[in-house]
PDB file of C-alpha atoms in Angstrom:
ATOM      1  CA  UNK A   1       0.000   0.000   0.000  1.00 44.00           C
ATOM      2  CA  UNK A   2       1.423   3.374  -0.980  1.00 55.00           C
ATOM      3  CA  UNK A   3       1.794   6.085   1.634  1.00 61.00           C
ATOM      4  CA  UNK A   4      -0.792   8.888   1.476  1.00 69.00           C
ATOM      5  CA  UNK A   5       0.438  12.101  -0.080  1.00 88.00           C
ATOM      6  CA  UNK A   6       1.060  15.023   2.221  1.00 93.00           C
ATOM      7  CA  UNK A   7      -1.630  17.639   2.499  1.00 95.00           C
ATOM      8  CA  UNK A   8      -0.701  21.057   1.074  1.00 96.00           C
ATOM      9  CA  UNK A   9      -1.108  22.527   4.572  1.00 96.00           C
ATOM     10  CA  UNK A  10       1.511  20.095   5.916  1.00 96.00           C
ATOM     11  CA  UNK A  11       3.927  20.866   3.099  1.00 96.00           C
ATOM     12  CA  UNK A  12       3.455  24.603   3.635  1.00 95.00           C
ATOM     13  CA  UNK A  13       4.057  24.308   7.371  1.00 96.00           C
ATOM     14  CA  UNK A  14       7.204  22.224   6.922  1.00 96.00           C
ATOM     15  CA  UNK A  15       8.547  24.595   4.262  1.00 94.00           C
ATOM     16  CA  UNK A  16       8.554  27.531   6.694  1.00 92.00           C
ATOM     17  CA  UNK A  17      11.448  28.072   9.106  1.00 91.00           C
ATOM     18  CA  UNK A  18      10.125  26.936  12.494  1.00 96.00           C
ATOM     19  CA  UNK A  19      10.472  29.475  15.290  1.00 97.00           C
ATOM     20  CA  UNK A  20       9.618  29.675  18.979  1.00 98.00           C
ATOM     21  CA  UNK A  21       6.697  31.717  20.238  1.00 98.00           C
ATOM     22  CA  UNK A  22       7.691  34.155  22.975  1.00 98.00           C
ATOM     23  CA  UNK A  23       5.062  36.755  23.767  1.00 97.00           C
ATOM     24  CA  UNK A  24       3.772  37.918  20.406  1.00 94.00           C
ATOM     25  CA  UNK A  25       6.955  37.166  18.461  1.00 97.00           C
ATOM     26  CA  UNK A  26       8.122  34.136  16.522  1.00 97.00           C
ATOM     27  CA  UNK A  27      11.829  33.980  17.243  1.00 97.00           C
ATOM     28  CA  UNK A  28      14.953  32.002  16.485  1.00 97.00           C
ATOM     29  CA  UNK A  29      17.104  30.966  19.440  1.00 97.00           C
ATOM     30  CA  UNK A  30      19.185  33.769  20.922  1.00 97.00           C
ATOM     31  CA  UNK A  31      22.287  31.606  20.422  1.00 96.00           C
ATOM     32  CA  UNK A  32      21.438  31.047  16.747  1.00 96.00           C
ATOM     33  CA  UNK A  33      21.452  27.260  17.133  1.00 97.00           C
ATOM     34  CA  UNK A  34      18.829  24.877  15.800  1.00 96.00           C
ATOM     35  CA  UNK A  35      17.796  21.216  15.986  1.00 96.00           C
ATOM     36  CA  UNK A  36      16.884  18.923  13.110  1.00 95.00           C
ATOM     37  CA  UNK A  37      13.579  17.054  13.125  1.00 95.00           C
ATOM     38  CA  UNK A  38      13.684  13.743  11.251  1.00 93.00           C
ATOM     39  CA  UNK A  39      11.093  11.257  10.051  1.00 94.00           C
ATOM     40  CA  UNK A  40      11.783   8.106  12.137  1.00 92.00           C
ATOM     41  CA  UNK A  41      10.621   5.884   9.266  1.00 89.00           C
ATOM     42  CA  UNK A  42      13.110   7.207   6.724  1.00 91.00           C
ATOM     43  CA  UNK A  43      15.660   9.252   8.630  1.00 92.00           C
ATOM     44  CA  UNK A  44      14.890  12.156   6.303  1.00 94.00           C
ATOM     45  CA  UNK A  45      15.107  15.632   7.814  1.00 95.00           C
ATOM     46  CA  UNK A  46      11.655  17.206   7.642  1.00 95.00           C
ATOM     47  CA  UNK A  47      12.412  20.487   9.394  1.00 95.00           C
ATOM     48  CA  UNK A  48      14.492  22.449  11.862  1.00 95.00           C
ATOM     49  CA  UNK A  49      13.518  24.390  14.955  1.00 97.00           C
ATOM     50  CA  UNK A  50      15.381  26.628  17.434  1.00 97.00           C
ATOM     51  CA  UNK A  51      17.590  25.171  20.148  1.00 97.00           C
ATOM     52  CA  UNK A  52      16.395  27.533  22.850  1.00 97.00           C
ATOM     53  CA  UNK A  53      18.359  27.992  26.067  1.00 96.00           C
ATOM     54  CA  UNK A  54      18.397  30.135  29.211  1.00 96.00           C
ATOM     55  CA  UNK A  55      18.128  33.521  27.474  1.00 97.00           C
ATOM     56  CA  UNK A  56      15.056  32.390  25.545  1.00 98.00           C
ATOM     57  CA  UNK A  57      13.472  30.871  28.648  1.00 98.00           C
ATOM     58  CA  UNK A  58      14.000  34.095  30.607  1.00 98.00           C
ATOM     59  CA  UNK A  59      12.334  36.100  27.836  1.00 98.00           C
ATOM     60  CA  UNK A  60       9.399  33.677  27.775  1.00 98.00           C
ATOM     61  CA  UNK A  61       8.976  33.897  31.567  1.00 98.00           C
ATOM     62  CA  UNK A  62       8.888  37.697  31.383  1.00 98.00           C
ATOM     63  CA  UNK A  63       6.275  37.536  28.605  1.00 98.00           C
ATOM     64  CA  UNK A  64       4.169  35.006  30.517  1.00 98.00           C
ATOM     65  CA  UNK A  65       4.319  37.062  33.732  1.00 98.00           C
ATOM     66  CA  UNK A  66       3.358  40.224  31.866  1.00 97.00           C
ATOM     67  CA  UNK A  67       0.347  38.489  30.326  1.00 97.00           C
ATOM     68  CA  UNK A  68      -0.661  36.964  33.661  1.00 97.00           C
ATOM     69  CA  UNK A  69      -0.840  40.275  35.517  1.00 96.00           C
ATOM     70  CA  UNK A  70      -2.205  42.060  32.434  1.00 94.00           C
ATOM     71  CA  UNK A  71      -4.970  41.196  29.971  1.00 90.00           C
ATOM     72  CA  UNK A  72      -5.338  37.512  30.888  1.00 96.00           C
ATOM     73  CA  UNK A  73      -6.470  38.346  34.450  1.00 92.00           C
ATOM     74  CA  UNK A  74      -9.317  40.419  33.030  1.00 92.00           C
ATOM     75  CA  UNK A  75     -10.761  37.569  30.970  1.00 95.00           C
ATOM     76  CA  UNK A  76     -13.667  35.840  32.700  1.00 95.00           C
ATOM     77  CA  UNK A  77     -13.845  32.086  33.306  1.00 96.00           C
ATOM     78  CA  UNK A  78     -16.655  31.903  30.750  1.00 97.00           C
ATOM     79  CA  UNK A  79     -14.488  33.601  28.134  1.00 97.00           C
ATOM     80  CA  UNK A  80     -11.590  31.247  28.900  1.00 97.00           C
ATOM     81  CA  UNK A  81     -13.919  28.318  28.315  1.00 98.00           C
ATOM     82  CA  UNK A  82     -15.078  29.795  25.012  1.00 98.00           C
ATOM     83  CA  UNK A  83     -11.467  30.174  23.882  1.00 98.00           C
ATOM     84  CA  UNK A  84     -10.707  26.537  24.677  1.00 98.00           C
ATOM     85  CA  UNK A  85     -13.848  25.448  22.836  1.00 98.00           C
ATOM     86  CA  UNK A  86     -12.601  27.348  19.790  1.00 98.00           C
ATOM     87  CA  UNK A  87      -9.243  25.586  20.097  1.00 98.00           C
ATOM     88  CA  UNK A  88     -11.000  22.216  20.215  1.00 98.00           C
ATOM     89  CA  UNK A  89     -12.940  23.089  17.057  1.00 98.00           C
ATOM     90  CA  UNK A  90      -9.751  24.160  15.278  1.00 98.00           C
ATOM     91  CA  UNK A  91      -7.953  20.940  16.257  1.00 98.00           C
ATOM     92  CA  UNK A  92     -10.894  18.959  14.904  1.00 98.00           C
ATOM     93  CA  UNK A  93     -10.956  21.001  11.696  1.00 98.00           C
ATOM     94  CA  UNK A  94      -7.217  20.532  11.137  1.00 97.00           C
ATOM     95  CA  UNK A  95      -7.291  16.921  12.285  1.00 97.00           C
ATOM     96  CA  UNK A  96      -5.925  15.338   9.128  1.00 97.00           C
ATOM     97  CA  UNK A  97      -3.077  17.850   8.980  1.00 97.00           C
ATOM     98  CA  UNK A  98      -2.157  17.309  12.623  1.00 98.00           C
ATOM     99  CA  UNK A  99      -2.305  13.533  12.236  1.00 97.00           C
ATOM    100  CA  UNK A 100       0.120  13.654   9.313  1.00 97.00           C
ATOM    101  CA  UNK A 101       2.506  15.856  11.294  1.00 97.00           C
ATOM    102  CA  UNK A 102       2.361  13.451  14.236  1.00 97.00           C
ATOM    103  CA  UNK A 103       3.152  10.480  12.009  1.00 96.00           C
ATOM    104  CA  UNK A 104       5.963  12.312  10.218  1.00 96.00           C
ATOM    105  CA  UNK A 105       7.680  13.482  13.382  1.00 96.00           C
ATOM    106  CA  UNK A 106       6.842  10.743  15.881  1.00 94.00           C
ATOM    107  CA  UNK A 107       6.609   7.699  13.599  1.00 93.00           C
ATOM    108  CA  UNK A 108       3.358   6.196  14.910  1.00 93.00           C
ATOM    109  CA  UNK A 109       0.926   4.864  12.269  1.00 93.00           C
ATOM    110  CA  UNK A 110      -1.466   7.371  10.746  1.00 95.00           C
ATOM    111  CA  UNK A 111      -4.528   5.610  12.154  1.00 95.00           C
ATOM    112  CA  UNK A 112      -3.047   5.880  15.650  1.00 94.00           C
ATOM    113  CA  UNK A 113      -2.191   9.533  15.094  1.00 96.00           C
ATOM    114  CA  UNK A 114      -5.822  10.191  14.141  1.00 97.00           C
ATOM    115  CA  UNK A 115      -6.939   8.662  17.438  1.00 96.00           C
ATOM    116  CA  UNK A 116      -4.559  10.995  19.237  1.00 97.00           C
ATOM    117  CA  UNK A 117      -6.132  13.972  17.469  1.00 98.00           C
ATOM    118  CA  UNK A 118      -9.604  12.818  18.537  1.00 97.00           C
ATOM    119  CA  UNK A 119      -8.364  12.526  22.126  1.00 97.00           C
ATOM    120  CA  UNK A 120      -6.913  16.034  21.919  1.00 97.00           C
ATOM    121  CA  UNK A 121     -10.313  17.406  20.878  1.00 98.00           C
ATOM    122  CA  UNK A 122     -12.134  15.670  23.740  1.00 97.00           C
ATOM    123  CA  UNK A 123      -9.561  16.713  26.351  1.00 95.00           C
ATOM    124  CA  UNK A 124      -9.706  20.357  25.295  1.00 97.00           C
ATOM    125  CA  UNK A 125     -13.492  20.332  25.387  1.00 98.00           C
ATOM    126  CA  UNK A 126     -13.383  18.720  28.822  1.00 97.00           C
ATOM    127  CA  UNK A 127     -11.180  21.417  30.334  1.00 97.00           C
ATOM    128  CA  UNK A 128     -13.197  24.135  28.600  1.00 97.00           C
ATOM    129  CA  UNK A 129     -16.180  22.930  30.601  1.00 96.00           C
ATOM    130  CA  UNK A 130     -14.350  23.255  33.913  1.00 95.00           C
ATOM    131  CA  UNK A 131     -13.627  26.994  33.683  1.00 96.00           C
ATOM    132  CA  UNK A 132     -16.968  28.004  35.246  1.00 95.00           C
ATOM    133  CA  UNK A 133     -17.155  25.150  37.746  1.00 94.00           C
ATOM    134  CA  UNK A 134     -14.136  25.747  39.975  1.00 90.00           C
ATOM    135  CA  UNK A 135     -15.775  27.155  43.092  1.00 89.00           C
ATOM    136  CA  UNK A 136     -14.698  28.153  46.595  1.00 89.00           C
ATOM    137  CA  UNK A 137     -16.370  27.385  49.941  1.00 90.00           C
ATOM    138  CA  UNK A 138     -18.362  29.317  52.506  1.00 90.00           C
ATOM    139  CA  UNK A 139     -17.409  28.249  56.032  1.00 89.00           C
ATOM    140  CA  UNK A 140     -19.442  29.125  59.177  1.00 87.00           C
ATOM    141  CA  UNK A 141     -17.352  30.398  62.088  1.00 87.00           C
ATOM    142  CA  UNK A 142     -18.265  29.211  65.612  1.00 84.00           C
ATOM    143  CA  UNK A 143     -17.983  32.607  67.297  1.00 82.00           C
ATOM    144  CA  UNK A 144     -20.587  34.938  68.792  1.00 81.00           C
ATOM    145  CA  UNK A 145     -22.282  36.961  66.113  1.00 79.00           C
ATOM    146  CA  UNK A 146     -22.820  36.265  62.468  1.00 82.00           C
ATOM    147  CA  UNK A 147     -19.436  35.564  60.930  1.00 85.00           C
ATOM    148  CA  UNK A 148     -18.208  33.363  58.114  1.00 88.00           C
ATOM    149  CA  UNK A 149     -15.043  32.598  56.211  1.00 91.00           C
ATOM    150  CA  UNK A 150     -14.941  32.028  52.497  1.00 90.00           C
ATOM    151  CA  UNK A 151     -12.371  30.659  50.119  1.00 91.00           C
ATOM    152  CA  UNK A 152     -11.770  31.450  46.470  1.00 88.00           C
ATOM    153  CA  UNK A 153      -9.669  29.589  43.919  1.00 90.00           C
ATOM    154  CA  UNK A 154      -7.017  31.713  42.258  1.00 93.00           C
ATOM    155  CA  UNK A 155      -4.557  30.909  39.475  1.00 95.00           C
ATOM    156  CA  UNK A 156      -0.965  30.214  40.472  1.00 96.00           C
ATOM    157  CA  UNK A 157       0.693  32.347  37.814  1.00 97.00           C
ATOM    158  CA  UNK A 158       3.323  31.144  35.342  1.00 98.00           C
ATOM    159  CA  UNK A 159       3.306  27.401  34.666  1.00 98.00           C
ATOM    160  CA  UNK A 160       6.082  25.547  32.832  1.00 97.00           C
ATOM    161  CA  UNK A 161       5.244  22.296  31.044  1.00 97.00           C
ATOM    162  CA  UNK A 162       7.884  19.822  29.837  1.00 97.00           C
ATOM    163  CA  UNK A 163       6.593  16.992  27.666  1.00 97.00           C
ATOM    164  CA  UNK A 164       7.833  13.656  26.235  1.00 95.00           C
ATOM    165  CA  UNK A 165       7.723  12.598  22.556  1.00 94.00           C
ATOM    166  CA  UNK A 166       5.269   9.684  22.747  1.00 92.00           C
ATOM    167  CA  UNK A 167       2.115  11.807  22.342  1.00 95.00           C
ATOM    168  CA  UNK A 168       3.238  14.971  20.513  1.00 97.00           C
ATOM    169  CA  UNK A 169      -0.217  16.586  20.473  1.00 97.00           C
ATOM    170  CA  UNK A 170      -2.033  15.387  23.577  1.00 97.00           C
ATOM    171  CA  UNK A 171       0.883  15.739  25.999  1.00 97.00           C
ATOM    172  CA  UNK A 172       1.290  19.497  25.347  1.00 97.00           C
ATOM    173  CA  UNK A 173      -2.486  19.846  25.739  1.00 96.00           C
ATOM    174  CA  UNK A 174      -2.319  17.758  28.923  1.00 95.00           C
ATOM    175  CA  UNK A 175      -0.163  20.555  30.363  1.00 97.00           C
ATOM    176  CA  UNK A 176      -1.617  23.619  28.642  1.00 97.00           C
ATOM    177  CA  UNK A 177      -5.387  23.078  28.722  1.00 97.00           C
ATOM    178  CA  UNK A 178      -5.838  22.786  32.533  1.00 97.00           C
ATOM    179  CA  UNK A 179      -3.325  25.582  33.158  1.00 98.00           C
ATOM    180  CA  UNK A 180      -5.173  27.949  30.829  1.00 98.00           C
ATOM    181  CA  UNK A 181      -8.620  26.844  31.993  1.00 97.00           C
ATOM    182  CA  UNK A 182      -7.713  27.891  35.544  1.00 97.00           C
ATOM    183  CA  UNK A 183      -6.346  31.290  34.499  1.00 97.00           C
ATOM    184  CA  UNK A 184      -2.604  30.624  34.425  1.00 98.00           C
ATOM    185  CA  UNK A 185      -0.160  31.402  31.658  1.00 98.00           C
ATOM    186  CA  UNK A 186       2.107  28.663  30.344  1.00 98.00           C
ATOM    187  CA  UNK A 187       5.520  28.086  28.829  1.00 98.00           C
ATOM    188  CA  UNK A 188       5.774  24.776  26.997  1.00 98.00           C
ATOM    189  CA  UNK A 189       9.085  23.005  26.417  1.00 98.00           C
ATOM    190  CA  UNK A 190       8.167  20.110  24.111  1.00 97.00           C
ATOM    191  CA  UNK A 191      10.397  17.122  23.501  1.00 96.00           C
ATOM    192  CA  UNK A 192      13.229  17.877  21.107  1.00 95.00           C
ATOM    193  CA  UNK A 193      12.040  14.822  19.130  1.00 95.00           C
ATOM    194  CA  UNK A 194       8.555  16.196  18.400  1.00 95.00           C
ATOM    195  CA  UNK A 195       8.643  19.985  18.645  1.00 96.00           C
ATOM    196  CA  UNK A 196       7.106  20.763  15.264  1.00 97.00           C
ATOM    197  CA  UNK A 197       3.713  19.377  16.293  1.00 97.00           C
ATOM    198  CA  UNK A 198       3.731  21.597  19.401  1.00 97.00           C
ATOM    199  CA  UNK A 199       4.562  24.663  17.320  1.00 98.00           C
ATOM    200  CA  UNK A 200       1.627  23.945  14.997  1.00 98.00           C
ATOM    201  CA  UNK A 201      -0.613  23.484  18.029  1.00 98.00           C
ATOM    202  CA  UNK A 202       0.211  26.896  19.490  1.00 98.00           C
ATOM    203  CA  UNK A 203      -0.641  28.463  16.119  1.00 98.00           C
ATOM    204  CA  UNK A 204      -4.172  27.138  16.583  1.00 98.00           C
ATOM    205  CA  UNK A 205      -4.361  28.698  20.049  1.00 98.00           C
ATOM    206  CA  UNK A 206      -3.431  32.064  18.554  1.00 98.00           C
ATOM    207  CA  UNK A 207      -5.968  31.593  15.777  1.00 98.00           C
ATOM    208  CA  UNK A 208      -8.614  31.013  18.453  1.00 97.00           C
ATOM    209  CA  UNK A 209      -7.833  34.437  19.909  1.00 97.00           C
ATOM    210  CA  UNK A 210      -5.580  33.699  22.879  1.00 97.00           C
ATOM    211  CA  UNK A 211      -3.883  36.939  24.034  1.00 96.00           C
ATOM    212  CA  UNK A 212      -0.164  37.315  23.445  1.00 96.00           C
ATOM    213  CA  UNK A 213       2.143  35.926  26.097  1.00 97.00           C
ATOM    214  CA  UNK A 214      -0.451  33.554  27.559  1.00 98.00           C
ATOM    215  CA  UNK A 215       0.939  30.508  25.711  1.00 98.00           C
ATOM    216  CA  UNK A 216       4.669  30.496  24.954  1.00 98.00           C
ATOM    217  CA  UNK A 217       6.713  27.702  23.386  1.00 98.00           C
ATOM    218  CA  UNK A 218      10.462  27.391  23.897  1.00 98.00           C
ATOM    219  CA  UNK A 219      11.965  24.511  21.945  1.00 98.00           C
ATOM    220  CA  UNK A 220      15.313  23.008  22.851  1.00 96.00           C
ATOM    221  CA  UNK A 221      17.049  20.314  24.862  1.00 95.00           C
ATOM    222  CA  UNK A 222      16.093  19.315  28.375  1.00 93.00           C
ATOM    223  CA  UNK A 223      19.527  20.016  29.839  1.00 92.00           C
ATOM    224  CA  UNK A 224      19.416  23.620  28.567  1.00 94.00           C
ATOM    225  CA  UNK A 225      15.881  24.934  28.035  1.00 95.00           C
ATOM    226  CA  UNK A 226      14.261  22.492  30.443  1.00 95.00           C
ATOM    227  CA  UNK A 227      16.810  23.119  33.185  1.00 94.00           C
ATOM    228  CA  UNK A 228      16.461  26.885  32.765  1.00 95.00           C
ATOM    229  CA  UNK A 229      12.698  26.623  33.293  1.00 96.00           C
ATOM    230  CA  UNK A 230      13.145  24.516  36.401  1.00 94.00           C
ATOM    231  CA  UNK A 231      15.667  26.936  37.891  1.00 94.00           C
ATOM    232  CA  UNK A 232      13.812  30.148  37.073  1.00 96.00           C
ATOM    233  CA  UNK A 233      12.430  31.639  40.288  1.00 95.00           C
ATOM    234  CA  UNK A 234       9.621  33.462  38.490  1.00 96.00           C
ATOM    235  CA  UNK A 235       8.025  30.177  37.390  1.00 97.00           C
ATOM    236  CA  UNK A 236       5.321  29.255  39.899  1.00 97.00           C
ATOM    237  CA  UNK A 237       4.728  25.638  38.901  1.00 97.00           C
ATOM    238  CA  UNK A 238       6.420  23.030  36.766  1.00 96.00           C
ATOM    239  CA  UNK A 239       4.664  19.997  35.331  1.00 96.00           C
ATOM    240  CA  UNK A 240       6.700  17.210  33.764  1.00 96.00           C
ATOM    241  CA  UNK A 241       6.112  13.849  32.155  1.00 94.00           C
ATOM    242  CA  UNK A 242       9.205  11.714  31.609  1.00 92.00           C
ATOM    243  CA  UNK A 243      11.908   9.771  33.361  1.00 90.00           C
ATOM    244  CA  UNK A 244      12.270   9.321  37.104  1.00 91.00           C
ATOM    245  CA  UNK A 245      15.871  10.556  37.064  1.00 92.00           C
ATOM    246  CA  UNK A 246      14.893  13.867  35.462  1.00 92.00           C
ATOM    247  CA  UNK A 247      11.961  14.145  37.861  1.00 92.00           C
ATOM    248  CA  UNK A 248      14.357  14.028  40.809  1.00 93.00           C
ATOM    249  CA  UNK A 249      16.403  16.850  39.270  1.00 92.00           C
ATOM    250  CA  UNK A 250      13.285  18.962  38.807  1.00 93.00           C
ATOM    251  CA  UNK A 251      12.276  18.501  42.443  1.00 93.00           C
ATOM    252  CA  UNK A 252      15.706  19.727  43.559  1.00 92.00           C
ATOM    253  CA  UNK A 253      15.603  22.681  41.169  1.00 91.00           C
ATOM    254  CA  UNK A 254      12.172  23.732  42.439  1.00 90.00           C
ATOM    255  CA  UNK A 255      13.546  24.434  45.917  1.00 89.00           C
ATOM    256  CA  UNK A 256      14.778  27.913  44.916  1.00 87.00           C
ATOM    257  CA  UNK A 257      11.318  29.494  45.082  1.00 89.00           C
ATOM    258  CA  UNK A 258       9.416  26.458  46.396  1.00 93.00           C
ATOM    259  CA  UNK A 259       7.551  26.185  43.096  1.00 93.00           C
ATOM    260  CA  UNK A 260       4.814  23.596  42.924  1.00 94.00           C
ATOM    261  CA  UNK A 261       5.700  20.435  41.006  1.00 94.00           C
ATOM    262  CA  UNK A 262       3.557  17.822  39.241  1.00 93.00           C
ATOM    263  CA  UNK A 263       5.390  14.735  38.025  1.00 92.00           C
ATOM    264  CA  UNK A 264       4.335  11.753  35.925  1.00 92.00           C
ATOM    265  CA  UNK A 265       7.369   9.502  35.922  1.00 90.00           C
ATOM    266  CA  UNK A 266       8.587   6.194  34.563  1.00 80.00           C
ATOM    267  CA  UNK A 267       5.241   4.578  33.882  1.00 67.00           C
ATOM    268  CA  UNK A 268       5.580   0.871  33.115  1.00 64.00           C
ATOM    269  CA  UNK A 269       3.035  -1.774  34.053  1.00 66.00           C
ATOM    270  CA  UNK A 270       3.014  -5.577  34.245  1.00 67.00           C
ATOM    271  CA  UNK A 271       0.371  -7.600  32.438  1.00 67.00           C
ATOM    272  CA  UNK A 272      -1.168 -10.625  34.151  1.00 68.00           C
ATOM    273  CA  UNK A 273      -3.164 -12.841  31.800  1.00 68.00           C
ATOM    274  CA  UNK A 274      -5.555 -15.214  33.568  1.00 69.00           C
ATOM    275  CA  UNK A 275      -6.815 -18.551  32.173  1.00 68.00           C
ATOM    276  CA  UNK A 276      -8.946 -18.016  29.090  1.00 66.00           C
ATOM    277  CA  UNK A 277     -10.528 -20.348  26.499  1.00 65.00           C
ATOM    278  CA  UNK A 278      -8.337 -18.782  23.819  1.00 68.00           C
ATOM    279  CA  UNK A 279      -5.065 -16.892  24.167  1.00 62.00           C
ATOM    280  CA  UNK A 280      -5.034 -15.015  20.862  1.00 69.00           C
ATOM    281  CA  UNK A 281      -7.138 -11.995  21.975  1.00 69.00           C
ATOM    282  CA  UNK A 282      -4.938 -11.626  25.052  1.00 65.00           C
ATOM    283  CA  UNK A 283      -1.796 -11.805  22.945  1.00 66.00           C
ATOM    284  CA  UNK A 284      -3.196  -9.112  20.679  1.00 66.00           C
ATOM    285  CA  UNK A 285      -3.994  -6.906  23.674  1.00 66.00           C
ATOM    286  CA  UNK A 286      -0.531  -7.332  25.184  1.00 65.00           C
ATOM    287  CA  UNK A 287       1.214  -6.650  21.890  1.00 62.00           C
ATOM    288  CA  UNK A 288      -0.890  -3.500  21.413  1.00 57.00           C
ATOM    289  CA  UNK A 289       0.070  -2.240  24.852  1.00 60.00           C
ATOM    290  CA  UNK A 290       3.718  -2.972  24.124  1.00 54.00           C
ATOM    291  CA  UNK A 291       4.008  -1.446  20.656  1.00 55.00           C
ATOM    292  CA  UNK A 292       1.553   1.488  20.758  1.00 58.00           C
ATOM    293  CA  UNK A 293       3.045   4.992  20.639  1.00 54.00           C
ATOM    294  CA  UNK A 294       6.225   3.476  19.153  1.00 52.00           C
ATOM    295  CA  UNK A 295       6.560   1.249  22.248  1.00 48.00           C
ATOM    296  CA  UNK A 296       6.878   4.361  24.431  1.00 54.00           C
ATOM    297  CA  UNK A 297       3.487   4.393  26.082  1.00 58.00           C
ATOM    298  CA  UNK A 298       3.457   4.799  29.867  1.00 56.00           C
ATOM    299  CA  UNK A 299       0.966   1.937  30.067  1.00 55.00           C
ATOM    300  CA  UNK A 300       3.321  -0.351  28.149  1.00 56.00           C
ATOM    301  CA  UNK A 301       3.757  -3.696  29.873  1.00 56.00           C
ATOM    302  CA  UNK A 302       7.337  -4.315  30.922  1.00 54.00           C
ATOM    303  CA  UNK A 303       6.511  -8.026  31.016  1.00 53.00           C
ATOM    304  CA  UNK A 304       3.511 -10.318  30.867  1.00 51.00           C
ATOM    305  CA  UNK A 305       2.792 -13.335  33.028  1.00 50.00           C
ATOM    306  CA  UNK A 306       0.585 -15.952  31.409  1.00 49.00           C
ATOM    307  CA  UNK A 307      -1.300 -18.150  33.864  1.00 51.00           C
ATOM    308  CA  UNK A 308      -2.883 -20.761  31.632  1.00 51.00           C
ATOM    309  CA  UNK A 309      -2.083 -24.509  31.518  1.00 45.00           C
ATOM    310  CA  UNK A 310      -2.998 -24.653  27.826  1.00 46.00           C
ATOM    311  CA  UNK A 311      -0.173 -22.278  26.954  1.00 44.00           C
ATOM    312  CA  UNK A 312       2.615 -24.864  26.878  1.00 41.00           C
ATOM    313  CA  UNK A 313       2.095 -25.751  23.230  1.00 38.00           C
ATOM    314  CA  UNK A 314       2.259 -22.086  22.277  1.00 41.00           C
ATOM    315  CA  UNK A 315       5.313 -21.169  24.343  1.00 40.00           C
ATOM    316  CA  UNK A 316       7.678 -21.117  21.387  1.00 40.00           C
ATOM    317  CA  UNK A 317       5.409 -18.696  19.528  1.00 41.00           C
ATOM    318  CA  UNK A 318       4.936 -16.385  22.481  1.00 41.00           C
ATOM    319  CA  UNK A 319       8.625 -16.175  23.319  1.00 43.00           C
ATOM    320  CA  UNK A 320       9.148 -14.455  19.959  1.00 46.00           C
ATOM    321  CA  UNK A 321       7.229 -11.480  21.309  1.00 44.00           C
ATOM    322  CA  UNK A 322       9.366  -8.971  23.272  1.00 48.00           C
ATOM    323  CA  UNK A 323       8.135  -8.325  26.783  1.00 47.00           C
ATOM    324  CA  UNK A 324       6.055 -11.533  26.986  1.00 43.00           C
ATOM    325  CA  UNK A 325       7.113 -14.375  29.237  1.00 43.00           C
ATOM    326  CA  UNK A 326       5.416 -17.738  29.578  1.00 39.00           C
TER     327      UNK A 326
END
């Protein structure tokens, strides 16, 4: 079967020099360096993007802080929800384009990339619905007279999101959508393996009408751009999905200003297959869990234990599958 031809929109996007979004400006890295993005299936270079570092991160933090204390604070929860709904509609409208970009840069099959786009739409719609439903409490006070305390939920401020390459579209949204829904501004540092998808995503946010500086994208390596975000004392929260070792470094770096940290680390899960009349559906399920997202899914089974006496005749077949033990 021949590969589908690229959409004109994909070709146009890849033909443009990719730049970071800092405030209202699309910029190259201050150091002038860039990173190649390659198609994992062919090794062909499909684009280049800036190798941002500390200077770029500092500029993005200033832009995000300015937007947080400026126009973004004046936008109502209802309006934030409307903006996210527009983003969801744009993702759905550009679904085929985004799916092709995901496949080109990440390497997952096109059908799987389309499922990721559908998930991105539903997640964005979900968080859009939460903007008007985050409420405080009214608390009676047991003192003479009529007194009460009340609480309100307020945004933290500037959030930094660092994402892995396995889900190039949904992982950035996993960080950005809840941060924006709750009134924060965000700086995204996508994986250096899949930054082009993130840059196309932020274009859709701007098209939806998001004010400048609310969503910034600094591309680059973790040890430079990522570390600079973690160490910046004007970042109020950092959210990271990736390895446990890097997570430990981020916790240490957060001590400077006691920034809040959310970590999703090192997800690997065992599979236990109980006795069944037939083993083929279970084998299919285990292989899907192992190989989905280019075998980089956090739900990927590190190993599978098969508890079925009828499996002995099939042991030789099953041992050919990585990650499956009999």
